[in-house]
């Protein structure tokens, strides 16, 4: 019987010849951050209690480029103190896409408690509050990304210009992909399965070089952690094969990559609660309608959790298969919230987040919205039938990070649902992205103004 790739760290080191262990936490951007350890030394030091892992706290308080903030919890003002790490050594996992390597995920902690600003804590808080109204959530994820020819070093040397997608036309659902794409998909599925992270399917998408991966349904935190590891694997496998896997929401003009969240709700006995009794003559239960109404109320006020960057909003365009209005409908891909499935499998697909979103934070906003709708007994507007882009009764999604951030910072519901500390922290991170882009000249500015201004 083959050994499991998931289990206590000391067993994996013995069974799989592990030499290197990544001790990692999930940062605000949904990336693995931490240190590499010699496997045998780490096992011994953890077993003897001679290691209390820490890392600089700004890892959970900085932007994509690791900009050092001037103020806030992790900043020049605060002195950049450390946060502790609580490793889950019983849930270590082999990473077959790296030689003789395993990962141990760790929760950031402060004074013995889960750090309130860590993404995993923000999510856990919303799960606990949802449980307080007698509900638990299960989630499935679909994520899109674009494969480009050449390595990241090549792209950097070219000034990040001239990136070429590995396909040159619309290969949505195509089964005649070029050999490079087929080999990437084969290798990715292989290493993920060997890590105990099987995917349901890999398919071509509509943009050049674009793929979509669908993951099995499961508990919220588990699915989020699997998605973080998947992105690590996808980038590693792409680099091995001389490519770059981009999870930008809008990697090129007119191209959008999404992170679709399929959410179901269950009562304390594990029974699904979104579908109505067939005798009621409606598809959604009263609680299901409340959940939809809560999402349409809260998601407009929490944009930085599901669209965290300047680039994120360049995906949310008219007739782009990304929502442009906060509408909902039955099996309607033009809506922000799509009701999909049948009977007990009925679920809510939230189509707002881009591929760049941290699923922990995006789902925290989703669970907060669901809970708000249930607690307040909200009723949704009529479902959109037809083209939601033309539904003028539904409010438009924000057109920029600046617009979304202004709403987020002024939102009383966001502060009440997420906590003022969390809102202030995530707003500060979003401001770093705005400040970065405000000072830089873009290719589009040069194209329009170099000779014409």
CSV table of C-alpha atoms in Angstrom, one decimal:
chain,number,residue,atom,x,y,z
A,1,UNK,CA,0.0,0.0,0.0
A,2,UNK,CA,1.5,3.3,-1.1
A,3,UNK,CA,2.3,5.9,1.6
A,4,UNK,CA,0.1,8.9,1.8
A,5,UNK,CA,1.7,12.2,0.7
A,6,UNK,CA,-0.1,14.0,3.6
A,7,UNK,CA,0.6,13.3,7.3
A,8,UNK,CA,2.9,13.9,10.2
A,9,UNK,CA,6.1,15.5,9.1
A,10,UNK,CA,8.4,12.9,10.7
A,11,UNK,CA,6.6,10.1,8.8
A,12,UNK,CA,6.9,11.9,5.4
A,13,UNK,CA,10.6,12.6,6.0
A,14,UNK,CA,11.1,8.9,6.5
A,15,UNK,CA,8.7,7.5,3.9
A,16,UNK,CA,9.6,9.9,1.0
A,17,UNK,CA,13.2,10.8,1.7
A,18,UNK,CA,12.3,14.4,2.3
A,19,UNK,CA,15.4,16.7,2.5
A,20,UNK,CA,13.8,20.1,2.4
A,21,UNK,CA,10.7,21.5,4.3
A,22,UNK,CA,9.0,24.7,3.4
A,23,UNK,CA,7.6,26.2,6.6
A,24,UNK,CA,5.1,28.6,5.1
A,25,UNK,CA,2.2,30.9,5.9
A,26,UNK,CA,-0.3,32.4,3.4
A,27,UNK,CA,0.2,36.1,2.8
A,28,UNK,CA,-2.4,38.8,2.0
A,29,UNK,CA,-2.0,38.1,-1.7
A,30,UNK,CA,-2.6,34.3,-1.3
A,31,UNK,CA,1.0,33.2,-1.7
A,32,UNK,CA,3.3,30.9,0.3
A,33,UNK,CA,5.8,32.9,2.3
A,34,UNK,CA,8.3,31.4,4.8
A,35,UNK,CA,11.6,29.7,5.0
A,36,UNK,CA,13.3,26.5,3.8
A,37,UNK,CA,14.6,24.1,6.5
A,38,UNK,CA,16.7,21.0,6.4
A,39,UNK,CA,14.1,18.3,7.0
A,40,UNK,CA,15.9,16.2,9.6
A,41,UNK,CA,17.0,19.2,11.6
A,42,UNK,CA,13.5,20.8,11.6
A,43,UNK,CA,11.9,17.5,12.8
A,44,UNK,CA,14.4,17.3,15.6
A,45,UNK,CA,14.1,21.0,16.6
A,46,UNK,CA,10.3,20.9,16.6
A,47,UNK,CA,10.2,17.7,18.5
A,48,UNK,CA,12.6,19.0,21.3
A,49,UNK,CA,10.8,22.4,21.5
A,50,UNK,CA,14.0,24.2,20.5
A,51,UNK,CA,12.3,26.0,17.6
A,52,UNK,CA,9.6,28.7,17.9
A,53,UNK,CA,9.2,29.7,14.2
A,54,UNK,CA,8.7,33.4,13.4
A,55,UNK,CA,8.8,35.7,10.4
A,56,UNK,CA,8.6,39.4,9.8
A,57,UNK,CA,5.0,40.5,10.3
A,58,UNK,CA,5.0,42.6,7.2
A,59,UNK,CA,4.5,39.5,5.1
A,60,UNK,CA,0.8,39.7,6.1
A,61,UNK,CA,0.7,43.4,5.6
A,62,UNK,CA,2.4,44.4,2.4
A,63,UNK,CA,1.6,44.6,-1.3
A,64,UNK,CA,2.5,42.4,-4.3
A,65,UNK,CA,6.0,43.9,-4.6
A,66,UNK,CA,6.7,43.6,-0.8
A,67,UNK,CA,6.7,47.4,-0.4
A,68,UNK,CA,7.6,48.4,3.2
A,69,UNK,CA,4.7,50.4,4.5
A,70,UNK,CA,5.4,53.6,6.5
A,71,UNK,CA,2.5,53.2,9.0
A,72,UNK,CA,0.3,50.5,10.3
A,73,UNK,CA,0.6,47.2,12.2
A,74,UNK,CA,3.7,46.1,10.2
A,75,UNK,CA,5.6,49.2,9.1
A,76,UNK,CA,8.5,51.6,9.6
A,77,UNK,CA,6.3,53.2,12.3
A,78,UNK,CA,5.9,49.9,14.2
A,79,UNK,CA,9.5,48.7,13.7
A,80,UNK,CA,8.6,45.7,11.6
A,81,UNK,CA,8.2,43.2,14.4
A,82,UNK,CA,7.9,39.5,14.0
A,83,UNK,CA,4.8,37.3,14.2
A,84,UNK,CA,4.9,33.8,15.5
A,85,UNK,CA,4.1,30.8,13.4
A,86,UNK,CA,2.0,27.8,14.6
A,87,UNK,CA,3.0,24.9,12.3
A,88,UNK,CA,0.6,22.1,11.4
A,89,UNK,CA,3.2,19.4,11.5
A,90,UNK,CA,0.5,16.7,11.4
A,91,UNK,CA,-0.8,17.9,8.1
A,92,UNK,CA,2.5,18.2,6.3
A,93,UNK,CA,2.4,17.5,2.5
A,94,UNK,CA,4.9,16.2,0.0
A,95,UNK,CA,5.4,18.6,-3.0
A,96,UNK,CA,6.2,16.4,-6.0
A,97,UNK,CA,6.9,19.4,-8.2
A,98,UNK,CA,10.0,20.2,-6.1
A,99,UNK,CA,12.7,17.5,-5.5
A,100,UNK,CA,12.6,15.8,-2.1
A,101,UNK,CA,10.5,18.6,-0.6
A,102,UNK,CA,7.5,18.9,1.7
A,103,UNK,CA,5.5,21.9,3.0
A,104,UNK,CA,4.2,22.6,6.5
A,105,UNK,CA,1.6,25.3,6.6
A,106,UNK,CA,1.6,27.5,9.6
A,107,UNK,CA,-0.9,30.0,11.1
A,108,UNK,CA,0.5,33.5,12.1
A,109,UNK,CA,0.0,34.0,15.8
A,110,UNK,CA,0.4,36.8,18.3
A,111,UNK,CA,0.8,36.2,22.0
A,112,UNK,CA,-0.4,32.7,21.6
A,113,UNK,CA,-3.6,33.6,19.7
A,114,UNK,CA,-4.3,33.5,16.0
A,115,UNK,CA,-3.2,36.8,14.5
A,116,UNK,CA,-6.3,38.9,13.8
A,117,UNK,CA,-5.0,40.3,10.5
A,118,UNK,CA,-3.8,37.0,8.9
A,119,UNK,CA,-6.0,36.0,6.0
A,120,UNK,CA,-6.5,32.5,7.5
A,121,UNK,CA,-7.8,34.2,10.7
A,122,UNK,CA,-10.1,36.6,8.8
A,123,UNK,CA,-11.6,33.6,7.1
A,124,UNK,CA,-11.9,31.5,10.2
A,125,UNK,CA,-13.7,34.4,12.0
A,126,UNK,CA,-16.4,34.5,9.3
A,127,UNK,CA,-16.8,30.7,9.4
A,128,UNK,CA,-17.4,30.9,13.2
A,129,UNK,CA,-19.9,33.7,12.8
A,130,UNK,CA,-21.7,31.8,10.1
A,131,UNK,CA,-21.8,28.8,12.4
A,132,UNK,CA,-23.4,31.1,15.0
A,133,UNK,CA,-26.5,31.3,12.8
A,134,UNK,CA,-26.5,27.5,12.4
A,135,UNK,CA,-24.8,27.3,9.0
A,136,UNK,CA,-21.7,25.9,7.5
A,137,UNK,CA,-20.4,26.4,3.9
A,138,UNK,CA,-18.8,24.1,1.4
A,139,UNK,CA,-17.0,25.5,-1.6
A,140,UNK,CA,-15.7,24.5,-5.0
A,141,UNK,CA,-13.3,26.7,-7.0
A,142,UNK,CA,-12.7,27.2,-10.7
A,143,UNK,CA,-9.7,29.3,-11.6
A,144,UNK,CA,-8.4,30.7,-14.9
A,145,UNK,CA,-4.9,31.6,-15.9
A,146,UNK,CA,-2.8,32.3,-19.0
A,147,UNK,CA,0.3,30.5,-20.1
A,148,UNK,CA,3.0,32.6,-21.9
A,149,UNK,CA,6.0,31.5,-23.8
A,150,UNK,CA,9.4,32.2,-22.2
A,151,UNK,CA,10.5,32.5,-18.6
A,152,UNK,CA,9.9,35.3,-16.1
A,153,UNK,CA,13.6,36.3,-16.5
A,154,UNK,CA,13.0,36.7,-20.3
A,155,UNK,CA,10.0,38.9,-19.6
A,156,UNK,CA,11.9,41.0,-17.1
A,157,UNK,CA,14.8,41.5,-19.5
A,158,UNK,CA,12.4,42.7,-22.1
A,159,UNK,CA,10.8,45.2,-19.8
A,160,UNK,CA,7.7,43.0,-19.3
A,161,UNK,CA,6.8,43.6,-23.0
A,162,UNK,CA,6.3,41.2,-25.8
A,163,UNK,CA,4.8,38.3,-23.7
A,164,UNK,CA,3.3,35.8,-26.1
A,165,UNK,CA,0.5,33.4,-25.1
A,166,UNK,CA,1.2,29.8,-25.9
A,167,UNK,CA,-1.9,29.6,-28.1
A,168,UNK,CA,-2.9,32.2,-30.7
A,169,UNK,CA,-6.7,31.8,-31.0
A,170,UNK,CA,-9.8,30.9,-29.0
A,171,UNK,CA,-9.4,27.3,-27.7
A,172,UNK,CA,-12.4,27.3,-25.4
A,173,UNK,CA,-13.3,23.6,-24.7
A,174,UNK,CA,-10.8,22.6,-27.4
A,175,UNK,CA,-9.4,19.1,-27.3
A,176,UNK,CA,-6.7,19.7,-29.9
A,177,UNK,CA,-4.4,21.9,-27.8
A,178,UNK,CA,-0.8,22.4,-29.0
A,179,UNK,CA,1.7,19.9,-27.6
A,180,UNK,CA,3.2,22.4,-25.1
A,181,UNK,CA,-0.2,23.0,-23.5
A,182,UNK,CA,-1.0,19.3,-23.4
A,183,UNK,CA,2.3,18.5,-21.8
A,184,UNK,CA,1.8,21.3,-19.2
A,185,UNK,CA,-1.6,20.0,-18.3
A,186,UNK,CA,-0.4,16.4,-18.1
A,187,UNK,CA,2.5,17.3,-15.8
A,188,UNK,CA,0.4,19.6,-13.6
A,189,UNK,CA,-2.3,16.9,-13.1
A,190,UNK,CA,0.5,14.4,-12.4
A,191,UNK,CA,2.2,16.3,-9.6
A,192,UNK,CA,-1.0,17.5,-8.0
A,193,UNK,CA,-2.4,14.0,-7.9
A,194,UNK,CA,0.9,12.8,-6.4
A,195,UNK,CA,0.6,15.5,-3.7
A,196,UNK,CA,-3.0,14.4,-2.8
A,197,UNK,CA,-4.4,17.5,-4.6
A,198,UNK,CA,-6.3,16.0,-7.6
A,199,UNK,CA,-8.1,18.3,-9.9
A,200,UNK,CA,-11.5,17.6,-11.5
A,201,UNK,CA,-10.7,18.9,-15.0
A,202,UNK,CA,-8.4,21.1,-17.0
A,203,UNK,CA,-9.9,22.9,-20.0
A,204,UNK,CA,-9.0,25.5,-22.6
A,205,UNK,CA,-10.6,28.9,-22.2
A,206,UNK,CA,-11.6,31.6,-24.6
A,207,UNK,CA,-8.5,33.9,-24.5
A,208,UNK,CA,-5.2,33.1,-26.1
A,209,UNK,CA,-3.1,30.8,-23.9
A,210,UNK,CA,-5.9,30.6,-21.3
A,211,UNK,CA,-6.7,27.5,-19.2
A,212,UNK,CA,-9.3,26.8,-16.5
A,213,UNK,CA,-8.8,24.3,-13.7
A,214,UNK,CA,-11.7,23.0,-11.6
A,215,UNK,CA,-11.2,21.6,-8.2
A,216,UNK,CA,-13.2,19.1,-6.0
A,217,UNK,CA,-15.7,20.5,-3.6
A,218,UNK,CA,-14.8,20.6,0.0
A,219,UNK,CA,-14.5,22.5,3.4
A,220,UNK,CA,-13.7,26.2,3.0
A,221,UNK,CA,-10.3,26.3,4.6
A,222,UNK,CA,-9.1,23.1,3.0
A,223,UNK,CA,-10.1,24.3,-0.5
A,224,UNK,CA,-8.4,27.6,0.0
A,225,UNK,CA,-5.1,26.0,1.1
A,226,UNK,CA,-5.3,23.6,-1.8
A,227,UNK,CA,-5.7,26.5,-4.2
A,228,UNK,CA,-2.6,28.2,-2.8
A,229,UNK,CA,-0.6,25.1,-3.3
A,230,UNK,CA,-2.0,24.6,-6.8
A,231,UNK,CA,-0.8,28.1,-7.8
A,232,UNK,CA,2.7,27.3,-6.5
A,233,UNK,CA,2.7,24.0,-8.5
A,234,UNK,CA,1.4,25.7,-11.7
A,235,UNK,CA,4.0,28.4,-11.6
A,236,UNK,CA,6.8,25.8,-10.9
A,237,UNK,CA,5.7,23.4,-13.7
A,238,UNK,CA,5.4,26.3,-16.2
A,239,UNK,CA,8.9,27.5,-15.4
A,240,UNK,CA,10.2,24.0,-15.8
A,241,UNK,CA,8.8,24.0,-19.3
A,242,UNK,CA,10.0,27.4,-20.3
A,243,UNK,CA,6.7,29.2,-19.7
A,244,UNK,CA,5.1,31.7,-17.4
A,245,UNK,CA,1.7,31.0,-15.7
A,246,UNK,CA,0.0,34.3,-15.1
A,247,UNK,CA,-2.8,34.7,-12.5
A,248,UNK,CA,-3.3,38.4,-13.2
A,249,UNK,CA,-7.0,39.3,-13.5
A,250,UNK,CA,-6.3,41.1,-16.8
A,251,UNK,CA,-3.0,39.9,-18.2
A,252,UNK,CA,-3.7,41.7,-21.5
A,253,UNK,CA,-6.2,44.2,-22.8
A,254,UNK,CA,-9.5,42.5,-23.4
A,255,UNK,CA,-8.4,39.3,-21.5
A,256,UNK,CA,-9.9,38.4,-18.1
A,257,UNK,CA,-9.1,35.5,-15.8
A,258,UNK,CA,-11.6,34.7,-13.0
A,259,UNK,CA,-11.7,32.8,-9.8
A,260,UNK,CA,-15.3,31.5,-9.6
A,261,UNK,CA,-16.5,30.4,-6.1
A,262,UNK,CA,-19.2,27.8,-5.9
A,263,UNK,CA,-20.7,28.0,-2.4
A,264,UNK,CA,-23.3,25.7,-0.8
A,265,UNK,CA,-24.8,26.1,2.7
A,266,UNK,CA,-25.7,23.3,5.2
A,267,UNK,CA,-27.5,23.2,8.5
A,268,UNK,CA,-26.1,21.8,11.8
A,269,UNK,CA,-27.1,18.3,10.7
A,270,UNK,CA,-25.2,18.7,7.4
A,271,UNK,CA,-28.3,19.0,5.2
A,272,UNK,CA,-28.2,21.4,2.2
A,273,UNK,CA,-30.5,24.4,2.7
A,274,UNK,CA,-30.4,26.5,-0.4
A,275,UNK,CA,-33.0,24.6,-2.3
A,276,UNK,CA,-36.7,25.0,-1.5
A,277,UNK,CA,-39.1,22.1,-0.9
A,278,UNK,CA,-40.4,21.1,-4.4
A,279,UNK,CA,-43.9,21.7,-3.1
A,280,UNK,CA,-43.1,25.4,-2.5
A,281,UNK,CA,-43.1,26.1,-6.2
A,282,UNK,CA,-39.8,28.0,-6.1
A,283,UNK,CA,-36.3,26.8,-6.5
A,284,UNK,CA,-34.5,28.8,-3.9
A,285,UNK,CA,-35.5,28.4,-0.3
A,286,UNK,CA,-36.2,31.5,1.8
A,287,UNK,CA,-32.8,31.1,3.4
A,288,UNK,CA,-31.3,30.8,-0.1
A,289,UNK,CA,-33.0,34.1,-1.1
A,290,UNK,CA,-31.6,35.7,2.0
A,291,UNK,CA,-28.1,34.5,1.1
A,292,UNK,CA,-28.4,36.0,-2.4
A,293,UNK,CA,-29.7,39.3,-1.0
A,294,UNK,CA,-26.9,39.4,1.5
A,295,UNK,CA,-24.3,38.9,-1.2
A,296,UNK,CA,-25.7,41.6,-3.4
A,297,UNK,CA,-25.6,44.0,-0.3
A,298,UNK,CA,-22.2,43.2,1.1
A,299,UNK,CA,-20.0,42.4,-2.0
A,300,UNK,CA,-20.4,45.9,-3.4
A,301,UNK,CA,-18.9,47.2,-0.1
A,302,UNK,CA,-16.0,44.8,0.1
A,303,UNK,CA,-14.3,45.1,-3.3
A,304,UNK,CA,-10.7,45.1,-2.0
A,305,UNK,CA,-11.3,41.5,-0.7
A,306,UNK,CA,-12.3,40.1,-4.1
A,307,UNK,CA,-10.6,42.6,-6.4
A,308,UNK,CA,-7.5,43.7,-4.6
A,309,UNK,CA,-5.4,45.5,-7.2
A,310,UNK,CA,-5.5,48.2,-9.8
A,311,UNK,CA,-5.4,45.5,-12.5
A,312,UNK,CA,-8.3,43.6,-11.0
A,313,UNK,CA,-10.8,46.1,-12.3
A,314,UNK,CA,-9.6,45.9,-15.9
A,315,UNK,CA,-11.3,42.5,-16.1
A,316,UNK,CA,-14.7,43.7,-15.1
A,317,UNK,CA,-15.9,45.0,-18.4
A,318,UNK,CA,-19.0,45.0,-20.5
A,319,UNK,CA,-19.9,41.6,-22.1
A,320,UNK,CA,-16.5,40.2,-20.9
A,321,UNK,CA,-17.9,37.1,-19.0
A,322,UNK,CA,-16.9,39.0,-15.9
A,323,UNK,CA,-19.8,40.8,-14.1
A,324,UNK,CA,-20.4,44.5,-14.7
A,325,UNK,CA,-23.5,44.7,-12.4
A,326,UNK,CA,-24.5,43.3,-9.1
A,327,UNK,CA,-27.2,41.1,-10.5
A,328,UNK,CA,-28.2,37.5,-9.9
A,329,UNK,CA,-29.9,34.9,-12.0
A,330,UNK,CA,-30.5,31.3,-12.7
A,331,UNK,CA,-27.6,29.7,-14.7
A,332,UNK,CA,-26.8,33.1,-16.1
A,333,UNK,CA,-23.1,33.8,-16.6
A,334,UNK,CA,-23.7,37.5,-17.1
A,335,UNK,CA,-24.6,37.9,-13.4
A,336,UNK,CA,-22.4,38.5,-10.4
A,337,UNK,CA,-24.2,35.7,-8.5
A,338,UNK,CA,-25.3,32.7,-10.6
A,339,UNK,CA,-27.6,30.1,-9.1
A,340,UNK,CA,-26.5,26.8,-10.5
A,341,UNK,CA,-27.2,23.1,-9.9
A,342,UNK,CA,-30.4,21.2,-9.1
A,343,UNK,CA,-32.2,20.1,-6.0
A,344,UNK,CA,-29.9,19.4,-3.0
A,345,UNK,CA,-26.9,20.3,-5.2
A,346,UNK,CA,-28.1,23.8,-5.7
A,347,UNK,CA,-25.3,26.3,-5.1
A,348,UNK,CA,-24.4,30.0,-5.6
A,349,UNK,CA,-21.6,30.8,-8.0
A,350,UNK,CA,-19.9,34.1,-7.1
A,351,UNK,CA,-18.3,35.3,-10.3
A,352,UNK,CA,-16.8,38.6,-9.1
A,353,UNK,CA,-13.2,37.6,-8.0
A,354,UNK,CA,-10.4,37.5,-10.5
A,355,UNK,CA,-7.6,35.0,-10.6
A,356,UNK,CA,-5.5,37.4,-8.6
A,357,UNK,CA,-7.7,37.2,-5.5
A,358,UNK,CA,-6.7,35.5,-2.3
A,359,UNK,CA,-9.5,32.9,-2.0
A,360,UNK,CA,-9.4,33.2,1.8
A,361,UNK,CA,-10.3,36.9,1.7
A,362,UNK,CA,-12.7,36.6,-1.1
A,363,UNK,CA,-14.6,33.9,0.7
A,364,UNK,CA,-14.5,35.9,3.9
A,365,UNK,CA,-16.5,38.6,2.1
A,366,UNK,CA,-18.8,36.0,0.7
A,367,UNK,CA,-19.5,34.3,4.0
A,368,UNK,CA,-20.0,37.8,5.6
A,369,UNK,CA,-22.6,38.6,3.0
A,370,UNK,CA,-24.4,35.4,3.4
A,371,UNK,CA,-24.6,35.8,7.2
A,372,UNK,CA,-25.8,39.4,6.8
A,373,UNK,CA,-28.6,38.4,4.5
A,374,UNK,CA,-29.7,35.6,6.9
A,375,UNK,CA,-29.5,37.7,10.1
A,376,UNK,CA,-31.3,40.7,8.5
A,377,UNK,CA,-33.9,38.5,6.7
A,378,UNK,CA,-33.2,40.3,3.4
A,379,UNK,CA,-35.1,39.8,0.2
A,380,UNK,CA,-33.3,39.9,-3.2
A,381,UNK,CA,-34.4,41.9,-6.2
A,382,UNK,CA,-36.0,39.9,-9.1
A,383,UNK,CA,-33.7,37.5,-10.8
A,384,UNK,CA,-32.2,38.8,-14.0
A,385,UNK,CA,-33.4,36.9,-17.1
A,386,UNK,CA,-31.3,37.6,-20.2
A,387,UNK,CA,-28.4,40.0,-20.4
A,388,UNK,CA,-27.4,41.3,-17.0
A,389,UNK,CA,-25.1,43.8,-18.6
A,390,UNK,CA,-28.2,45.6,-19.7
A,391,UNK,CA,-30.0,45.5,-16.4
A,392,UNK,CA,-30.0,49.1,-15.3
A,393,UNK,CA,-31.8,48.2,-12.1
A,394,UNK,CA,-28.7,46.5,-10.8
A,395,UNK,CA,-25.9,48.7,-9.5
A,396,UNK,CA,-22.6,48.7,-11.5
A,397,UNK,CA,-19.5,47.1,-10.1
A,398,UNK,CA,-16.7,49.5,-9.2
A,399,UNK,CA,-14.7,50.7,-12.2
A,400,UNK,CA,-11.4,51.1,-10.2
A,401,UNK,CA,-9.6,50.1,-7.1
A,402,UNK,CA,-9.8,53.8,-5.9
A,403,UNK,CA,-13.6,53.7,-6.2
A,404,UNK,CA,-14.0,50.3,-4.5
A,405,UNK,CA,-11.6,51.4,-1.7
A,406,UNK,CA,-13.5,54.6,-1.0
A,407,UNK,CA,-16.7,52.6,-0.5
A,408,UNK,CA,-14.9,50.0,1.6
A,409,UNK,CA,-13.4,52.5,4.0
A,410,UNK,CA,-16.7,54.4,4.5
A,411,UNK,CA,-18.8,51.2,4.8
A,412,UNK,CA,-20.4,50.7,8.2
A,413,UNK,CA,-21.5,47.1,7.3
A,414,UNK,CA,-18.0,46.2,6.3
A,415,UNK,CA,-16.7,47.4,9.6
A,416,UNK,CA,-19.4,45.6,11.5
A,417,UNK,CA,-19.1,42.3,9.6
A,418,UNK,CA,-15.3,42.1,9.2
A,419,UNK,CA,-14.1,44.3,12.1
A,420,UNK,CA,-12.7,47.8,11.9
A,421,UNK,CA,-9.2,46.5,12.5
A,422,UNK,CA,-9.4,44.2,9.4
A,423,UNK,CA,-10.9,46.9,7.2
A,424,UNK,CA,-8.2,49.4,8.1
A,425,UNK,CA,-5.5,46.8,7.5
A,426,UNK,CA,-6.8,45.7,4.1
A,427,UNK,CA,-7.4,49.3,3.1
A,428,UNK,CA,-3.8,50.2,3.9
A,429,UNK,CA,-2.6,47.3,1.7
A,430,UNK,CA,-4.9,48.5,-1.2
A,431,UNK,CA,-3.5,52.0,-0.8
A,432,UNK,CA,0.0,50.6,-1.4
A,433,UNK,CA,-1.1,49.3,-4.8
A,434,UNK,CA,-2.7,52.6,-5.7
A,435,UNK,CA,0.4,54.5,-4.7
A,436,UNK,CA,2.6,52.2,-6.8
A,437,UNK,CA,0.7,52.7,-10.0
A,438,UNK,CA,0.0,56.4,-9.5
A,439,UNK,CA,3.7,57.2,-9.9
A,440,UNK,CA,4.4,55.0,-13.0
A,441,UNK,CA,4.1,55.8,-16.7
A,442,UNK,CA,2.4,53.0,-18.6
A,443,UNK,CA,2.7,51.7,-22.2
A,444,UNK,CA,-0.8,53.0,-22.9
A,445,UNK,CA,0.2,56.5,-21.8
A,446,UNK,CA,3.3,56.3,-24.1
A,447,UNK,CA,1.2,54.9,-27.0
A,448,UNK,CA,-1.3,57.8,-26.8
A,449,UNK,CA,1.0,60.6,-25.7
A,450,UNK,CA,4.5,60.1,-26.9
A,451,UNK,CA,4.0,61.8,-30.3
A,452,UNK,CA,0.5,63.3,-29.9
A,453,UNK,CA,0.7,65.3,-26.7
